[in-house]
Amino acid sequence: MSLQSISPERARNLMAKGARLIDIRAPGEFAGSHPQGAENLPVGQIASLKVNGAETVIFSCLSGARTQMHAGQLSDVGGKKAYIMAGGLSAWKMHGLPVTQGAPQPSVFNRLFGSR
């Protein structure tokens, strides 16, 4: 089953009706910034997602590329209605939708070698 892409606005409307927005990025990426109301479940842990068969689930990442790359895996665990949010967090922000900002997370390079 392939997942249909939907706009950030449609994702937000579906969330208002109870849909779950699952951000598949790593926890550090999610902590820095994510769509308001999103849940974090990294793609490597997606098989553990518990979904009620009637739930609507929307998957997101930063730009939409990761969700497209993993669409087959995501469709296996999605609810009765599962979607990919086109453009990810970047599109969400461009449309002026609410974002939860956290502390900026250091890059892997900076964690390993310190900032230069």
C-alpha positions as a Markdown table, in Angstrom:
| # | Residue | x | y | z |
|---|---|---|---|---|
| 1 | Met | 0.0 | 0.0 | 0.0 |
| 2 | Ser | 1.4 | 3.4 | -0.9 |
| 3 | Leu | 0.7 | 6.4 | 1.3 |
| 4 | Gln | -0.9 | 9.5 | -0.1 |
| 5 | Ser | 0.8 | 12.9 | 0.5 |
| 6 | Ile | -1.2 | 15.6 | 2.1 |
| 7 | Ser | -0.6 | 19.3 | 2.7 |
| 8 | Pro | 0.4 | 20.7 | 6.1 |
| 9 | Glu | -2.9 | 22.5 | 6.2 |
| 10 | Arg | -4.8 | 19.2 | 5.7 |
| 11 | Ala | -2.6 | 17.5 | 8.2 |
| 12 | Arg | -3.5 | 20.3 | 10.8 |
| 13 | Asn | -7.2 | 19.9 | 10.0 |
| 14 | Leu | -7.0 | 16.1 | 10.5 |
| 15 | Met | -5.1 | 16.6 | 13.7 |
| 16 | Ala | -8.0 | 18.8 | 14.9 |
| 17 | Lys | -10.2 | 15.8 | 14.4 |
| 18 | Gly | -8.0 | 13.5 | 16.3 |
| 19 | Ala | -5.3 | 12.3 | 13.8 |
| 20 | Arg | -1.9 | 11.6 | 15.2 |
| 21 | Leu | 1.1 | 13.4 | 13.6 |
| 22 | Ile | 4.2 | 11.1 | 14.0 |
| 23 | Asp | 7.6 | 12.8 | 13.4 |
| 24 | Ile | 10.0 | 10.0 | 12.3 |
| 25 | Arg | 13.2 | 12.1 | 12.9 |
| 26 | Ala | 15.8 | 11.3 | 15.5 |
| 27 | Pro | 15.0 | 12.6 | 19.0 |
| 28 | Gly | 17.6 | 15.4 | 18.9 |
| 29 | Glu | 16.2 | 16.7 | 15.6 |
| 30 | Phe | 12.6 | 16.6 | 17.1 |
| 31 | Ala | 13.7 | 18.3 | 20.3 |
| 32 | Gly | 15.1 | 21.3 | 18.3 |
| 33 | Ser | 11.8 | 22.0 | 16.5 |
| 34 | His | 8.7 | 20.1 | 15.5 |
| 35 | Pro | 5.1 | 20.7 | 14.5 |
| 36 | Gln | 3.0 | 21.6 | 17.5 |
| 37 | Gly | 1.1 | 18.4 | 18.6 |
| 38 | Ala | 3.5 | 16.0 | 16.9 |
| 39 | Glu | 4.7 | 12.8 | 18.6 |
| 40 | Asn | 8.3 | 11.6 | 18.0 |
| 41 | Leu | 9.0 | 8.0 | 17.0 |
| 42 | Pro | 12.2 | 7.6 | 15.0 |
| 43 | Val | 11.9 | 5.6 | 11.9 |
| 44 | Gly | 14.0 | 2.8 | 13.3 |
| 45 | Gln | 11.4 | 2.3 | 16.1 |
| 46 | Ile | 8.3 | 2.7 | 13.9 |
| 47 | Ala | 7.4 | -1.0 | 14.2 |
| 48 | Ser | 6.6 | -0.4 | 17.9 |
| 49 | Leu | 3.9 | 2.2 | 16.9 |
| 50 | Lys | 0.5 | 1.1 | 18.4 |
| 51 | Val | -2.3 | 2.3 | 16.3 |
| 52 | Asn | -6.0 | 1.7 | 16.8 |
| 53 | Gly | -7.3 | 0.4 | 13.5 |
| 54 | Ala | -9.7 | 3.4 | 13.1 |
| 55 | Glu | -7.0 | 6.0 | 13.8 |
| 56 | Thr | -5.7 | 8.4 | 11.2 |
| 57 | Val | -1.9 | 8.7 | 11.3 |
| 58 | Ile | 0.2 | 11.3 | 9.5 |
| 59 | Phe | 4.0 | 10.8 | 9.1 |
| 60 | Ser | 6.4 | 13.7 | 8.9 |
| 61 | Cys | 10.1 | 14.4 | 8.9 |
| 62 | Leu | 12.1 | 17.6 | 8.1 |
| 63 | Ser | 11.5 | 17.9 | 4.3 |
| 64 | Gly | 9.4 | 14.9 | 3.4 |
| 65 | Ala | 12.3 | 13.0 | 1.9 |
| 66 | Arg | 12.7 | 10.5 | 4.7 |
| 67 | Thr | 9.0 | 9.7 | 4.9 |
| 68 | Gln | 9.0 | 9.1 | 1.1 |
| 69 | Met | 12.1 | 6.9 | 1.4 |
| 70 | His | 10.4 | 4.8 | 4.2 |
| 71 | Ala | 6.8 | 4.9 | 2.8 |
| 72 | Gly | 6.6 | 1.2 | 2.5 |
| 73 | Gln | 7.6 | 0.6 | 6.1 |
| 74 | Leu | 5.3 | 3.4 | 7.3 |
| 75 | Ser | 2.3 | 2.0 | 5.4 |
| 76 | Asp | 2.7 | -1.3 | 7.2 |
| 77 | Val | 2.1 | 0.2 | 10.6 |
| 78 | Gly | -0.2 | 3.1 | 9.8 |
| 79 | Gly | -3.8 | 3.2 | 10.9 |
| 80 | Lys | -6.9 | 2.7 | 8.7 |
| 81 | Lys | -6.0 | 6.1 | 7.1 |
| 82 | Ala | -2.3 | 6.9 | 6.9 |
| 83 | Tyr | -0.7 | 9.8 | 5.1 |
| 84 | Ile | 2.7 | 11.5 | 4.5 |
| 85 | Met | 2.8 | 15.2 | 5.2 |
| 86 | Ala | 4.3 | 16.7 | 2.0 |
| 87 | Gly | 7.3 | 18.9 | 2.7 |
| 88 | Gly | 7.6 | 17.9 | 6.3 |
| 89 | Leu | 8.5 | 20.5 | 9.0 |
| 90 | Ser | 9.9 | 22.9 | 6.5 |
| 91 | Ala | 6.5 | 23.1 | 4.7 |
| 92 | Trp | 4.7 | 23.3 | 8.0 |
| 93 | Lys | 6.7 | 26.3 | 8.9 |
| 94 | Met | 6.3 | 27.9 | 5.5 |
| 95 | His | 2.6 | 27.8 | 5.9 |
| 96 | Gly | 2.8 | 29.6 | 9.3 |
| 97 | Leu | 1.5 | 26.7 | 11.3 |
| 98 | Pro | 2.5 | 26.4 | 15.0 |
| 99 | Val | 5.8 | 25.0 | 15.9 |
| 100 | Thr | 7.3 | 23.8 | 19.2 |
| 101 | Gln | 10.8 | 25.1 | 19.6 |
| 102 | Gly | 13.3 | 23.4 | 21.9 |
| 103 | Ala | 16.9 | 23.9 | 22.7 |
| 104 | Pro | 19.1 | 23.7 | 19.6 |
| 105 | Gln | 20.8 | 20.3 | 19.6 |
| 106 | Pro | 24.5 | 20.1 | 18.8 |
| 107 | Ser | 25.5 | 18.4 | 15.6 |
| 108 | Val | 27.1 | 14.9 | 15.7 |
| 109 | Phe | 30.4 | 16.6 | 14.6 |
| 110 | Asn | 30.2 | 19.1 | 17.5 |
| 111 | Arg | 29.4 | 16.4 | 20.0 |
| 112 | Leu | 32.4 | 14.3 | 18.9 |
| 113 | Phe | 34.9 | 17.0 | 18.2 |
| 114 | Gly | 33.6 | 20.2 | 19.9 |
| 115 | Ser | 32.7 | 23.3 | 18.2 |
| 116 | Arg | 35.5 | 25.0 | 16.2 |
